[in-house]
């Protein structure tokens, strides 16, 4: 295991910051590593707390009379200068648990009301997103979505189109479009499983 010598905050932004980690690797070589983190300060980083509290949520929801459409967003992302298909998602606020955060984020991004289900804990625990780049982790929330799509809750900085995709459209999206990897894996389940949440059953 490597030895961490120092961590220095490089930026001071609201939603994400860059930290410079100086360390010595297990092979006794110097390491300069940069970590993007939702933490507001060094002491809140997971490298310090060793607690995997979810920074955000990713929402896998189905809708429609037959529950045969999955709720997606097509969002412009500056990181790639293009649109990408994702699940509705967002950060968990300090005063809410991750399921409350999921209900709020679904409403803000899509106008739809989320009714979460309760799978076994191992399916909801927070998992790391891109651990080579960031210490961010997200919990997955599964459920059913109802209501009418609207953009009233979207922020001015967001460019989001809500997509209710059936299996034919999901196949096209996976084949032809930019897709976030966690979303892609769940969409593969959506295509192959008899019911949308059968992979969560004991």
Short mmCIF file of C-alpha atoms in Angstrom, two decimals:
data_model
loop_
_atom_site.label_atom_id
_atom_site.label_comp_id
_atom_site.label_asym_id
_atom_site.label_seq_id
_atom_site.Cartn_x
_atom_site.Cartn_y
_atom_site.Cartn_z
CA UNK A 1 0.00 0.00 0.00
CA UNK A 2 1.27 3.48 -0.85
CA UNK A 3 2.05 6.15 1.71
CA UNK A 4 0.30 9.52 1.44
CA UNK A 5 2.43 12.47 2.51
CA UNK A 6 0.24 15.50 1.79
CA UNK A 7 -3.00 16.62 0.17
CA UNK A 8 -3.42 20.18 -1.10
CA UNK A 9 -6.65 21.74 -2.33
CA UNK A 10 -6.12 23.35 -5.73
CA UNK A 11 -9.49 24.99 -6.44
CA UNK A 12 -12.43 26.51 -4.60
CA UNK A 13 -15.62 25.70 -6.46
CA UNK A 14 -19.16 24.96 -5.30
CA UNK A 15 -19.76 21.47 -6.69
CA UNK A 16 -16.35 19.89 -7.33
CA UNK A 17 -12.72 20.62 -6.50
CA UNK A 18 -9.28 19.42 -7.49
CA UNK A 19 -6.84 18.09 -4.88
CA UNK A 20 -3.12 17.35 -5.30
CA UNK A 21 -1.98 14.21 -3.51
CA UNK A 22 1.74 13.63 -2.91
CA UNK A 23 2.64 10.06 -2.02
CA UNK A 24 5.16 7.24 -2.27
CA UNK A 25 3.99 4.11 -4.08
CA UNK A 26 4.33 0.53 -2.86
CA UNK A 27 7.33 0.32 -5.22
CA UNK A 28 9.00 3.24 -3.40
CA UNK A 29 8.54 5.71 -6.26
CA UNK A 30 7.20 9.26 -5.84
CA UNK A 31 3.59 9.84 -6.84
CA UNK A 32 1.84 13.08 -7.79
CA UNK A 33 -1.87 12.37 -8.13
CA UNK A 34 -4.78 14.70 -8.81
CA UNK A 35 -8.22 13.85 -7.43
CA UNK A 36 -11.52 15.53 -8.28
CA UNK A 37 -13.81 15.49 -5.25
CA UNK A 38 -17.20 16.77 -4.11
CA UNK A 39 -15.58 17.41 -0.71
CA UNK A 40 -15.41 21.04 0.39
CA UNK A 41 -12.09 20.51 2.18
CA UNK A 42 -9.34 17.92 2.61
CA UNK A 43 -10.80 16.64 5.89
CA UNK A 44 -14.08 15.70 4.13
CA UNK A 45 -12.43 13.64 1.39
CA UNK A 46 -12.93 9.87 1.48
CA UNK A 47 -9.16 9.47 1.52
CA UNK A 48 -9.39 11.00 5.02
CA UNK A 49 -12.75 9.82 6.37
CA UNK A 50 -12.66 6.30 4.86
CA UNK A 51 -16.47 6.51 4.85
CA UNK A 52 -18.39 5.82 1.68
CA UNK A 53 -21.25 8.29 2.07
CA UNK A 54 -22.96 8.75 -1.33
CA UNK A 55 -22.31 12.10 -2.97
CA UNK A 56 -25.13 11.55 -5.42
CA UNK A 57 -27.83 9.30 -6.79
CA UNK A 58 -28.48 7.63 -10.13
CA UNK A 59 -32.14 6.86 -10.83
CA UNK A 60 -33.27 3.83 -12.81
CA UNK A 61 -37.02 4.28 -13.27
CA UNK A 62 -39.59 2.81 -15.61
CA UNK A 63 -42.87 4.33 -16.66
CA UNK A 64 -45.90 3.84 -18.88
CA UNK A 65 -49.06 1.77 -18.43
CA UNK A 66 -47.12 -1.44 -19.07
CA UNK A 67 -43.97 -0.20 -17.29
CA UNK A 68 -42.20 -0.80 -20.60
CA UNK A 69 -40.36 2.51 -20.98
CA UNK A 70 -37.26 3.63 -19.15
CA UNK A 71 -36.72 7.25 -18.08
CA UNK A 72 -33.56 8.72 -19.63
CA UNK A 73 -32.14 12.16 -20.10
CA UNK A 74 -30.21 13.35 -23.13
CA UNK A 75 -27.89 15.98 -21.71
CA UNK A 76 -25.25 18.27 -23.18
CA UNK A 77 -21.96 17.74 -21.36
CA UNK A 78 -19.09 20.21 -21.69
CA UNK A 79 -16.59 17.45 -20.90
CA UNK A 80 -17.17 15.93 -24.35
CA UNK A 81 -18.72 18.88 -26.16
CA UNK A 82 -21.68 16.72 -27.12
CA UNK A 83 -24.87 15.11 -25.90
CA UNK A 84 -24.89 11.90 -23.85
CA UNK A 85 -27.69 9.64 -22.66
CA UNK A 86 -27.81 9.16 -18.91
CA UNK A 87 -30.21 8.32 -16.13
CA UNK A 88 -31.63 11.22 -14.13
CA UNK A 89 -29.11 11.88 -11.39
CA UNK A 90 -27.85 14.48 -8.99
CA UNK A 91 -26.16 15.33 -5.74
CA UNK A 92 -27.59 14.45 -2.33
CA UNK A 93 -28.08 17.51 -0.16
CA UNK A 94 -26.89 17.62 3.45
CA UNK A 95 -30.41 17.57 4.90
CA UNK A 96 -31.74 14.54 2.98
CA UNK A 97 -31.09 10.83 2.55
CA UNK A 98 -30.32 9.46 -0.89
CA UNK A 99 -33.89 8.29 -1.64
CA UNK A 100 -35.22 11.74 -0.79
CA UNK A 101 -32.53 13.15 -3.05
CA UNK A 102 -33.61 10.82 -5.86
CA UNK A 103 -37.26 11.89 -5.61
CA UNK A 104 -36.22 15.56 -5.67
CA UNK A 105 -33.79 15.16 -8.57
CA UNK A 106 -36.30 13.20 -10.67
CA UNK A 107 -38.87 15.96 -10.21
CA UNK A 108 -36.37 18.74 -10.95
CA UNK A 109 -34.88 17.16 -14.06
CA UNK A 110 -37.95 15.56 -15.60
CA UNK A 111 -41.11 16.81 -13.88
CA UNK A 112 -41.97 13.19 -13.05
CA UNK A 113 -42.79 11.82 -9.61
CA UNK A 114 -40.61 8.91 -8.50
CA UNK A 115 -41.97 6.05 -6.39
CA UNK A 116 -38.85 4.20 -5.15
CA UNK A 117 -38.78 0.47 -4.50
CA UNK A 118 -36.81 -1.22 -1.70
CA UNK A 119 -34.36 -3.82 -3.00
CA UNK A 120 -31.79 -5.63 -0.87
CA UNK A 121 -29.12 -3.32 0.63
CA UNK A 122 -26.33 -4.61 -1.62
CA UNK A 123 -28.14 -3.16 -4.65
CA UNK A 124 -28.48 0.31 -3.15
CA UNK A 125 -25.15 0.84 -1.40
CA UNK A 126 -23.02 3.60 -2.92
CA UNK A 127 -20.51 2.54 -5.55
CA UNK A 128 -17.66 4.58 -6.96
CA UNK A 129 -18.14 6.23 -10.34
CA UNK A 130 -14.71 6.82 -11.93
CA UNK A 131 -12.32 6.00 -9.11
CA UNK A 132 -9.17 6.70 -11.16
CA UNK A 133 -10.28 10.31 -11.42
CA UNK A 134 -12.55 11.07 -8.47
CA UNK A 135 -13.59 9.82 -5.02
CA UNK A 136 -17.25 10.43 -5.91
CA UNK A 137 -19.69 7.63 -5.14
CA UNK A 138 -23.37 7.32 -6.01
CA UNK A 139 -26.23 5.19 -4.75
CA UNK A 140 -28.63 3.67 -7.28
CA UNK A 141 -32.32 4.23 -6.65
CA UNK A 142 -34.87 2.12 -8.53
CA UNK A 143 -38.54 2.78 -8.98
CA UNK A 144 -41.56 3.81 -11.00
CA UNK A 145 -42.15 7.26 -12.48
CA UNK A 146 -45.50 8.96 -12.98
CA UNK A 147 -46.85 12.25 -14.24
CA UNK A 148 -46.21 14.66 -17.09
CA UNK A 149 -42.78 15.70 -18.32
CA UNK A 150 -41.81 19.32 -17.76
CA UNK A 151 -38.63 21.36 -17.44
CA UNK A 152 -39.78 23.75 -14.73
CA UNK A 153 -37.22 22.48 -12.20
CA UNK A 154 -34.19 22.44 -14.50
CA UNK A 155 -31.39 24.90 -13.82
CA UNK A 156 -30.40 27.50 -16.41
CA UNK A 157 -26.99 25.85 -16.73
CA UNK A 158 -28.58 22.52 -17.71
CA UNK A 159 -29.46 21.46 -21.24
CA UNK A 160 -31.63 18.38 -20.73
CA UNK A 161 -34.14 16.55 -22.91
CA UNK A 162 -36.26 13.90 -21.19
CA UNK A 163 -36.57 10.63 -23.14
CA UNK A 164 -39.00 7.80 -22.37
CA UNK A 165 -37.43 4.93 -24.29
CA UNK A 166 -38.94 1.55 -25.15
CA UNK A 167 -36.76 -1.45 -26.01
CA UNK A 168 -36.51 -0.53 -29.69
CA UNK A 169 -35.28 2.94 -28.85
CA UNK A 170 -32.92 1.63 -26.17
CA UNK A 171 -31.28 -0.66 -28.74
CA UNK A 172 -30.82 2.28 -31.08
CA UNK A 173 -29.37 4.44 -28.30
CA UNK A 174 -26.85 1.78 -27.27
CA UNK A 175 -25.86 1.25 -30.89
CA UNK A 176 -25.67 4.83 -32.11
CA UNK A 177 -25.39 7.34 -29.25
CA UNK A 178 -23.04 8.47 -26.50
CA UNK A 179 -24.11 6.71 -23.30
CA UNK A 180 -22.80 6.91 -19.73
CA UNK A 181 -21.38 3.50 -18.82
CA UNK A 182 -23.50 2.89 -15.68
CA UNK A 183 -26.59 3.75 -17.66
CA UNK A 184 -25.51 1.45 -20.48
CA UNK A 185 -25.18 -1.55 -18.16
CA UNK A 186 -28.65 -1.00 -16.72
CA UNK A 187 -30.11 -0.58 -20.20
CA UNK A 188 -28.69 -4.00 -21.08
CA UNK A 189 -30.74 -5.41 -18.18
CA UNK A 190 -33.77 -3.50 -19.43
CA UNK A 191 -33.43 -5.17 -22.81
CA UNK A 192 -32.92 -8.74 -21.59
CA UNK A 193 -34.81 -9.15 -18.31
CA UNK A 194 -38.46 -10.20 -18.37
CA UNK A 195 -39.39 -7.54 -15.82
CA UNK A 196 -37.46 -4.29 -15.34
CA UNK A 197 -36.26 -5.10 -11.82
CA UNK A 198 -35.92 -8.88 -11.97
CA UNK A 199 -32.14 -8.58 -11.45
CA UNK A 200 -32.90 -7.15 -7.99
CA UNK A 201 -34.94 -10.12 -6.85
CA UNK A 202 -33.52 -12.50 -4.26
#
